[in-house]
JSON list of C-alpha atoms in Angstrom, two decimals:
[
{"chain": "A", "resi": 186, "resn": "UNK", "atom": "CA", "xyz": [93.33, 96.36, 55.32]},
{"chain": "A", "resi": 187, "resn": "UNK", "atom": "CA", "xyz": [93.26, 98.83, 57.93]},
{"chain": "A", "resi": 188, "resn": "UNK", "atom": "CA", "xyz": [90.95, 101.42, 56.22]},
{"chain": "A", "resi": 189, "resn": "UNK", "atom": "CA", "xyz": [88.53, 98.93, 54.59]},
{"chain": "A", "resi": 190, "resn": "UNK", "atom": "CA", "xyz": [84.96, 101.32, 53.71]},
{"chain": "A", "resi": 191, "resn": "UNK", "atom": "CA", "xyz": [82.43, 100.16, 55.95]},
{"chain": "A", "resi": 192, "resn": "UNK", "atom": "CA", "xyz": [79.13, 101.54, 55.01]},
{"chain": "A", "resi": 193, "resn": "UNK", "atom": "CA", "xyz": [76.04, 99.83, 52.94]},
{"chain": "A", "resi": 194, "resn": "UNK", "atom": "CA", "xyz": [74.46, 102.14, 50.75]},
{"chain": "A", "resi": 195, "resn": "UNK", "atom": "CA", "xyz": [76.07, 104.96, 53.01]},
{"chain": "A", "resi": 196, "resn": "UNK", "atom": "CA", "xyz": [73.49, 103.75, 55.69]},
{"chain": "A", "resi": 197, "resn": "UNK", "atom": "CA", "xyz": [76.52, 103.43, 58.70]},
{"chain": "A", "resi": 198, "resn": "UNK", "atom": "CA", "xyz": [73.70, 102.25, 61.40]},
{"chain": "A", "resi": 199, "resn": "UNK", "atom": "CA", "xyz": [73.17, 99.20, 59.20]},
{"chain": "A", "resi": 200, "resn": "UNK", "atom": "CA", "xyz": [76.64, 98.45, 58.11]},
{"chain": "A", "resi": 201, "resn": "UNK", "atom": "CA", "xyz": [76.99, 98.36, 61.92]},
{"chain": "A", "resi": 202, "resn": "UNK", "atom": "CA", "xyz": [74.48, 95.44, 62.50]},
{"chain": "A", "resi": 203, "resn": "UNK", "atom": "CA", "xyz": [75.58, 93.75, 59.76]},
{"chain": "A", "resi": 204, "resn": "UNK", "atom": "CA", "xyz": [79.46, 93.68, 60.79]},
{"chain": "A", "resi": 205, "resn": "UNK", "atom": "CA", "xyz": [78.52, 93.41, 64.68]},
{"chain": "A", "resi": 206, "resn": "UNK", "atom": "CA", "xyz": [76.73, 90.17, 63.56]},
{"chain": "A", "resi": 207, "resn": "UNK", "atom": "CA", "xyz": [79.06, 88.84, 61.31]},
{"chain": "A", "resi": 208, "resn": "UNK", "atom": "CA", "xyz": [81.87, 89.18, 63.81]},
{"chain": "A", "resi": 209, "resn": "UNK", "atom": "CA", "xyz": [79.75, 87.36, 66.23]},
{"chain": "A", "resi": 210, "resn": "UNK", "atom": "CA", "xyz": [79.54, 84.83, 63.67]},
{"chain": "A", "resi": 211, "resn": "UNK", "atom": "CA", "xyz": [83.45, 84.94, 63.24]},
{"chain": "A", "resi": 212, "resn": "UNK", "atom": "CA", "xyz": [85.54, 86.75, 65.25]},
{"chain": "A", "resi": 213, "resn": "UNK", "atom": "CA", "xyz": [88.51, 85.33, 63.82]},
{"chain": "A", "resi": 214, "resn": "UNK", "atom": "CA", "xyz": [87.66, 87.04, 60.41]},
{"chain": "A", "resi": 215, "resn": "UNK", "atom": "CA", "xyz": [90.37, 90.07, 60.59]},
{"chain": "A", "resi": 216, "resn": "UNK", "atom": "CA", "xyz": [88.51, 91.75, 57.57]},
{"chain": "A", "resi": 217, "resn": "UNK", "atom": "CA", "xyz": [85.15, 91.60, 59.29]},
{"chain": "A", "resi": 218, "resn": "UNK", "atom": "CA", "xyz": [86.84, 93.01, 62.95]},
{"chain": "A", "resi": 219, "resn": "UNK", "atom": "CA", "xyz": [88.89, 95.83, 61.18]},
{"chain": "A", "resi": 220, "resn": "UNK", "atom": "CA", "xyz": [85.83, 96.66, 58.91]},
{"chain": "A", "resi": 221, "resn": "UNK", "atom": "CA", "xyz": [83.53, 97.22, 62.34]},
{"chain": "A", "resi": 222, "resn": "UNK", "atom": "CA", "xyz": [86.25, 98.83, 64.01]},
{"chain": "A", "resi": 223, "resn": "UNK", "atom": "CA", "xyz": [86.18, 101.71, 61.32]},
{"chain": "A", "resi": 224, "resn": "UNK", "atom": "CA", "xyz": [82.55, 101.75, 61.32]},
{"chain": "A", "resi": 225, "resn": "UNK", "atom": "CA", "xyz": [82.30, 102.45, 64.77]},
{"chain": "A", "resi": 226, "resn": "UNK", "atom": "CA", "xyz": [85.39, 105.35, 64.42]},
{"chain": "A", "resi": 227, "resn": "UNK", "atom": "CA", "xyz": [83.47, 107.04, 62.03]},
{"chain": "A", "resi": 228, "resn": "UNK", "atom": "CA", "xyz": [79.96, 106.80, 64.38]},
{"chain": "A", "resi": 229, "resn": "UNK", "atom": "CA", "xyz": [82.25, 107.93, 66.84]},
{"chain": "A", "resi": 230, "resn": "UNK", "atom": "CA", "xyz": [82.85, 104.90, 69.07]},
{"chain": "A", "resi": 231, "resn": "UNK", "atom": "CA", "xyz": [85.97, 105.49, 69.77]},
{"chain": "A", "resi": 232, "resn": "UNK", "atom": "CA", "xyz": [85.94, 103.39, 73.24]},
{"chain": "A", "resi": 233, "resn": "UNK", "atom": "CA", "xyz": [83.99, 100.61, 71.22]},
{"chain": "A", "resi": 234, "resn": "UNK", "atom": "CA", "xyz": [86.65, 100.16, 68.46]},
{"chain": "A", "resi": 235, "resn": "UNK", "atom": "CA", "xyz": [89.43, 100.39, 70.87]},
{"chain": "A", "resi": 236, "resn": "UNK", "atom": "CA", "xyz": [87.85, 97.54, 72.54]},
{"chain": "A", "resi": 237, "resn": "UNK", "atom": "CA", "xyz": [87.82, 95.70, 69.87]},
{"chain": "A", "resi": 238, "resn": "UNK", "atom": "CA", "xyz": [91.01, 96.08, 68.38]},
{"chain": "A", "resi": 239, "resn": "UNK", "atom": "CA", "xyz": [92.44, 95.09, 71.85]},
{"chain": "A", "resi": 240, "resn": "UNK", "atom": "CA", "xyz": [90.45, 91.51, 71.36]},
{"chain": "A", "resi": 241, "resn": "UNK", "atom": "CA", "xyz": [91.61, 91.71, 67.79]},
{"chain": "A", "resi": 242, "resn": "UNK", "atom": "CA", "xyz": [94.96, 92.37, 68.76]},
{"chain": "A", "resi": 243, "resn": "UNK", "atom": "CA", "xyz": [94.54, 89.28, 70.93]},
{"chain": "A", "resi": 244, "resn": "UNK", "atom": "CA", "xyz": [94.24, 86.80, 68.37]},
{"chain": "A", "resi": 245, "resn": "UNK", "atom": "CA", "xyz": [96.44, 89.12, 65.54]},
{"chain": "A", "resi": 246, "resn": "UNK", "atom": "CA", "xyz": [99.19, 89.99, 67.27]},
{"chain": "A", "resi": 247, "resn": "UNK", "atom": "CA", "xyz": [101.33, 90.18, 64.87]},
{"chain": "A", "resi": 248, "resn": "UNK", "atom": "CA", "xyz": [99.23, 92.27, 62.25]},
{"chain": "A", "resi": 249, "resn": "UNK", "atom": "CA", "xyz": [100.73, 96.03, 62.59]},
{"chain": "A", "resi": 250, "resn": "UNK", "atom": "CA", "xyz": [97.54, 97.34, 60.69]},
{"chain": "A", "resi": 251, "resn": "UNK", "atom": "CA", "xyz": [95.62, 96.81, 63.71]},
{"chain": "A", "resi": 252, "resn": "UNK", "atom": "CA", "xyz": [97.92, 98.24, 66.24]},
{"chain": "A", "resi": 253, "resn": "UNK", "atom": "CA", "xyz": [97.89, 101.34, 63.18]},
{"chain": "A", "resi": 254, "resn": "UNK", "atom": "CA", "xyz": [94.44, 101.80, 63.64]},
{"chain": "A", "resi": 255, "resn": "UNK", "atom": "CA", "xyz": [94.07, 101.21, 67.80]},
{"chain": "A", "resi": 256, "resn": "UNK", "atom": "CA", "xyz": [97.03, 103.81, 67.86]},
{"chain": "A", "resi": 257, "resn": "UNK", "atom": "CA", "xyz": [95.18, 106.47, 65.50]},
{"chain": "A", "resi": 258, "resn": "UNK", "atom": "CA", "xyz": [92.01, 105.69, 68.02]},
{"chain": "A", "resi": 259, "resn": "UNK", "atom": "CA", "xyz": [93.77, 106.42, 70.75]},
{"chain": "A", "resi": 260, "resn": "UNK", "atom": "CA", "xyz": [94.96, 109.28, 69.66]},
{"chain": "A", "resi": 261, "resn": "UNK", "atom": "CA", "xyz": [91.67, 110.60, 68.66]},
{"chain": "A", "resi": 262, "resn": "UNK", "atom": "CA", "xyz": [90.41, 109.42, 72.56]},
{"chain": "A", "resi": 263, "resn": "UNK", "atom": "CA", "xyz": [93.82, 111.64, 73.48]},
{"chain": "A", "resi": 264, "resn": "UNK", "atom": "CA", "xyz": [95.24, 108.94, 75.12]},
{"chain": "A", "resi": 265, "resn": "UNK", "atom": "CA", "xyz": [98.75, 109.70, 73.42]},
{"chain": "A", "resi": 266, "resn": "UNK", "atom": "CA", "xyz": [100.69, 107.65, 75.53]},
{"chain": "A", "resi": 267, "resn": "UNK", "atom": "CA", "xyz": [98.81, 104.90, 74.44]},
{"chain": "A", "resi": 268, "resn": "UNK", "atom": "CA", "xyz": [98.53, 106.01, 70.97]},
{"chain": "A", "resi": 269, "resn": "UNK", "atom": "CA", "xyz": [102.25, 105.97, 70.64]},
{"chain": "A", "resi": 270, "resn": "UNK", "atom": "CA", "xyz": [103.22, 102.87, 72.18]},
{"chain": "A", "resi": 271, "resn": "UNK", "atom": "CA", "xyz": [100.75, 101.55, 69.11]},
{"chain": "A", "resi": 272, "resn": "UNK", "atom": "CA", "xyz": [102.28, 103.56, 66.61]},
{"chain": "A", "resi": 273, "resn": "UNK", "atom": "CA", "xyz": [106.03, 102.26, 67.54]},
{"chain": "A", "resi": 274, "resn": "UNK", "atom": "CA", "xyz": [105.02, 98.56, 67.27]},
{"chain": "A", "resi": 275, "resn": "UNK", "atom": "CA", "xyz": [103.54, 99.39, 63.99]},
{"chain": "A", "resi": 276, "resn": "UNK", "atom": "CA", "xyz": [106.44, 100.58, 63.14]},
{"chain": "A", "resi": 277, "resn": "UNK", "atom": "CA", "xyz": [108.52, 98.08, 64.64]},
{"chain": "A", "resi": 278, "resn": "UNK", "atom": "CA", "xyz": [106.73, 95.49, 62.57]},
{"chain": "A", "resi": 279, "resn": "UNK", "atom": "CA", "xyz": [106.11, 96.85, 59.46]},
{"chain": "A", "resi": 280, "resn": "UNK", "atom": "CA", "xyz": [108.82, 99.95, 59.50]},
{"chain": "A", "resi": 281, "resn": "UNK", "atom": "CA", "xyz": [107.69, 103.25, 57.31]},
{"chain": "A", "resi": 282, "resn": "UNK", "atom": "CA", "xyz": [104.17, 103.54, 57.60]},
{"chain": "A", "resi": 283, "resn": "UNK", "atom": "CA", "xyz": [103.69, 107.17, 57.10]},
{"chain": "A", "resi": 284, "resn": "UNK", "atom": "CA", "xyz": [100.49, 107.58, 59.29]},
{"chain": "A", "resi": 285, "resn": "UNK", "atom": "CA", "xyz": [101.75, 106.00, 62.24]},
{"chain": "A", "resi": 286, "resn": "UNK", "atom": "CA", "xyz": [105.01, 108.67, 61.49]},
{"chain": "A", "resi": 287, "resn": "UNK", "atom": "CA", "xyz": [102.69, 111.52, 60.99]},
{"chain": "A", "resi": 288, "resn": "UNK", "atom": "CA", "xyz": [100.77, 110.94, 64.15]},
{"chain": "A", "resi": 289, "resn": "UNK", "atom": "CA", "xyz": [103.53, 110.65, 66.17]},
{"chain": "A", "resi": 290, "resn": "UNK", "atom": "CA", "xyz": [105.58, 113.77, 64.67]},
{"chain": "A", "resi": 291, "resn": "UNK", "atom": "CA", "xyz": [102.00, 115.49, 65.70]},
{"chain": "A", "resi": 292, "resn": "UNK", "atom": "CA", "xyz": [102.28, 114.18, 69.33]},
{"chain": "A", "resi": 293, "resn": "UNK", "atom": "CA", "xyz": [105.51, 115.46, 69.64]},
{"chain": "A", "resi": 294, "resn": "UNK", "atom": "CA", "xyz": [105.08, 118.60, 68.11]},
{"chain": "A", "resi": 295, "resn": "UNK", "atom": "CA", "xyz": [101.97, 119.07, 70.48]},
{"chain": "A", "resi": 296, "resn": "UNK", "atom": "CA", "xyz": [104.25, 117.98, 73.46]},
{"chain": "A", "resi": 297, "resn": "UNK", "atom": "CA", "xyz": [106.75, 120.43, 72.06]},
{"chain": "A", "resi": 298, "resn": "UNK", "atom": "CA", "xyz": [109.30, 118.61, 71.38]},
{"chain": "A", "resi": 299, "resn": "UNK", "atom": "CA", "xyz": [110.51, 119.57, 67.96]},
{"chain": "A", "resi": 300, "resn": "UNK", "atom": "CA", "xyz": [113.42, 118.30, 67.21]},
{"chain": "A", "resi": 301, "resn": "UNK", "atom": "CA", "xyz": [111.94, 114.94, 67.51]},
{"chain": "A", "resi": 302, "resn": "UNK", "atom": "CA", "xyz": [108.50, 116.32, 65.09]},
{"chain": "A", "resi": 303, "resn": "UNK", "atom": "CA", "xyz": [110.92, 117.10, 62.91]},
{"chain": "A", "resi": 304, "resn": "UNK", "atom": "CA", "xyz": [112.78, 113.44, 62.91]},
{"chain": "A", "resi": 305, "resn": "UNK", "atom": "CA", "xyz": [109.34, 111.71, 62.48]},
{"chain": "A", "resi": 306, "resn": "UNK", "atom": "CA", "xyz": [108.52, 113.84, 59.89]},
{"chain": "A", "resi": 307, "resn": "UNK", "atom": "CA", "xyz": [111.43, 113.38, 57.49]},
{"chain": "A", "resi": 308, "resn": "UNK", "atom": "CA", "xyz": [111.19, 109.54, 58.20]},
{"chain": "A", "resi": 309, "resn": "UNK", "atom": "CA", "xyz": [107.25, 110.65, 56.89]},
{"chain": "A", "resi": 310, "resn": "UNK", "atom": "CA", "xyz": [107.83, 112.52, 54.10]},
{"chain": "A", "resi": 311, "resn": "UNK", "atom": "CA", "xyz": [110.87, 109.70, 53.08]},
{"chain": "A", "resi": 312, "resn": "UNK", "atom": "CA", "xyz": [108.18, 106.72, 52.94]},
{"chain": "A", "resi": 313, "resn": "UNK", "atom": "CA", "xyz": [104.88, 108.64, 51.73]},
{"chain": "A", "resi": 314, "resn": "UNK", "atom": "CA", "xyz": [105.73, 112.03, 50.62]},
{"chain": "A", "resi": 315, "resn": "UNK", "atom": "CA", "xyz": [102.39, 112.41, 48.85]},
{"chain": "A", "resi": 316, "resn": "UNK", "atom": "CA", "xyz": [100.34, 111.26, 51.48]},
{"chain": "A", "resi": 317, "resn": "UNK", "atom": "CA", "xyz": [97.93, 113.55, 52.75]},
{"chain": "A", "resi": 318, "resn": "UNK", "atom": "CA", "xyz": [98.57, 113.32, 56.21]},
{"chain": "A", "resi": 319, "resn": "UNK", "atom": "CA", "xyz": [101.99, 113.10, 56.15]},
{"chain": "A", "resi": 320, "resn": "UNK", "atom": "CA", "xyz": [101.77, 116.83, 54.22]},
{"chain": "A", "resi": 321, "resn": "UNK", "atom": "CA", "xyz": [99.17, 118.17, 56.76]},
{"chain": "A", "resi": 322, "resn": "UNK", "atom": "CA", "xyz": [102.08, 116.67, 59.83]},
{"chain": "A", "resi": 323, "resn": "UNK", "atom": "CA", "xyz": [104.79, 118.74, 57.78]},
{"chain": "A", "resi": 324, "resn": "UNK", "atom": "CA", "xyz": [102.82, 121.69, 57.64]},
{"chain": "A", "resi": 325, "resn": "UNK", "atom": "CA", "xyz": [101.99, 121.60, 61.08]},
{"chain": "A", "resi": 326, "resn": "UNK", "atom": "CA", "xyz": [105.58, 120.98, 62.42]},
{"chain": "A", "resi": 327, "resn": "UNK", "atom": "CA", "xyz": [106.68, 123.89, 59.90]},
{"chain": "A", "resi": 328, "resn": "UNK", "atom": "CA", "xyz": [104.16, 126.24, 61.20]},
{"chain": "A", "resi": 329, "resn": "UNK", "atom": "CA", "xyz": [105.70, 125.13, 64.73]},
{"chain": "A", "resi": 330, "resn": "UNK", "atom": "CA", "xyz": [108.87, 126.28, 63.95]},
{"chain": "A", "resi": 331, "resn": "UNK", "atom": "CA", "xyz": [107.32, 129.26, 62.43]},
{"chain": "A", "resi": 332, "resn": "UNK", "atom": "CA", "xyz": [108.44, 128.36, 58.55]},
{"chain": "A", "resi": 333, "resn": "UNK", "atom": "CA", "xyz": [105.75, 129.86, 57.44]},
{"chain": "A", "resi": 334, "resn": "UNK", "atom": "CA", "xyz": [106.48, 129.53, 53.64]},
{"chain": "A", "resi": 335, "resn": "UNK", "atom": "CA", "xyz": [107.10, 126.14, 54.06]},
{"chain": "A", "resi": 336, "resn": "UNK", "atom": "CA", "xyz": [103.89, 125.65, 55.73]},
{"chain": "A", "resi": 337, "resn": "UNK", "atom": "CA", "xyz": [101.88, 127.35, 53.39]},
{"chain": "A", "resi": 338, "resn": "UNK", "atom": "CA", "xyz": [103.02, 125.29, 50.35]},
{"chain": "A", "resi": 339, "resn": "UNK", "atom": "CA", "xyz": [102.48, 122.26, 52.45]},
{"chain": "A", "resi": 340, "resn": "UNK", "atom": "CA", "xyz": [98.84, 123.40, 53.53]},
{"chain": "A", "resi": 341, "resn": "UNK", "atom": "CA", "xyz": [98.04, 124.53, 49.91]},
{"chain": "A", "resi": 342, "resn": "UNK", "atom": "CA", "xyz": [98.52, 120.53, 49.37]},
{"chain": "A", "resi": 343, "resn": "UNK", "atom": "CA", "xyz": [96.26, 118.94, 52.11]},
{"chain": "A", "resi": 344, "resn": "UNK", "atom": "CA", "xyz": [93.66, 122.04, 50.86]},
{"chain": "A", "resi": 345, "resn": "UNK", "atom": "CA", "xyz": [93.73, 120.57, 46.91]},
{"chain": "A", "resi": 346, "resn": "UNK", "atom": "CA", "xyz": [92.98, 117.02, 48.20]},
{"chain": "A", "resi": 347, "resn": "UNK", "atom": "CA", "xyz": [90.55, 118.28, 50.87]},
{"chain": "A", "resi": 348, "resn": "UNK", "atom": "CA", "xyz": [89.46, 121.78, 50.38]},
{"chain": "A", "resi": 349, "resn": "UNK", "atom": "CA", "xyz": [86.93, 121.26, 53.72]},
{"chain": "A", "resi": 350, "resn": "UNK", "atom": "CA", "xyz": [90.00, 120.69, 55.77]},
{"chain": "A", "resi": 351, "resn": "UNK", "atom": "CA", "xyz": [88.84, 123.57, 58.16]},
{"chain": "A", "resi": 352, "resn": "UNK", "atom": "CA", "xyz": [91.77, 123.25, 60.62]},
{"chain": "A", "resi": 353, "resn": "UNK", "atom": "CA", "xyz": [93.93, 123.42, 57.69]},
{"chain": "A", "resi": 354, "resn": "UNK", "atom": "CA", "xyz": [92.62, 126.40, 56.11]},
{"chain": "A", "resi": 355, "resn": "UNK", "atom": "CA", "xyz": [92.87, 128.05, 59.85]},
{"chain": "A", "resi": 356, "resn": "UNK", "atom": "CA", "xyz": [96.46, 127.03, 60.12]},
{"chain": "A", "resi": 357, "resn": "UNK", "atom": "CA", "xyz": [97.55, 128.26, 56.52]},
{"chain": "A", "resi": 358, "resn": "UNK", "atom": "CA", "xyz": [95.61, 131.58, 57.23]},
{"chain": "A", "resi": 359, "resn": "UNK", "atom": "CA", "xyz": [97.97, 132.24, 60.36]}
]
């Protein structure tokens, strides 16, 4: 639900209209909300889908999808206190989701607090251990602790899925 495509003929502008209209037209359609939400994360209205998850969120509240994707928003804006309150009542309502566990091992590793990376990674790897960001998380909390080997393998991963994964490629080469 949460990462429905939301482009027409890879024209993004125009998948815009046509969802901002349509949501007009219903905004109690979840599909047509989460669909314009990830149109306007990927034109980079970041503030704009947050917005609109919160009025989402409004009439959804129970829907942990959508507190998924305002949390990986948020994060994205920086707003990491924010972001995680998201993440934990996705996780509260639908527990395991290994994005919202990936995200927040990376806010704690960035915060530098390890030892709790490392918990939300496990939990991670436990529920998706194939997922690609769940790998690129365990890399990064790996290279933290300066397991280099570890990180490598988990790097060489994310790179076969997305060999443009710049940040990845960095990270692997230190």
């Amino acid at each position: 639900l949460v990462f429905l495509g939301c482009s027409v003929g890879g024209d993004l502008d125009a998948a815009r209209v046509s969802l901002r209209e349509a949501h007009t037209l219903a905004p109690d359609d979840l599909i047509v909300a989460c669909k314009l939400a990830n149109c306007d994360v990927d034109a980079g209205r970041l503030f704009e889908a947050t917005e609109l998850l919160s009025e989402t969120l409004t009439r959804f509240p129970a829907v942990s999808e959508l507190y998924l994707l305002r949390g990986l928003t948020l994060r994205q804006l920086r707003k990491n206190d924010e972001a995680e309150s998201d993440l934990r009542t996705c996780l509260t309502l639908s527990p395991g989701v290994g994005a919202a566990l990936a995200v927040l091992a990376d806010i704690y590793r960035e915060m530098n607090q390890i030892e709790q990376a490392v918990d939300f990674v496990r939990q991670a790897v436990h529920s998706a251990p194939d997922d690609y960001y769940v790998l690129r998380a365990q890399g990064d909390v790996f290279l933290a602790q300066k397991d280099w080997k570890d990180a490598v393998a988990c790097y060489d991963r994310v790179l076969e899925w997305s060999p443009e994964d710049v940040v990845v490629a960095l990270n692997r080469a230190v």
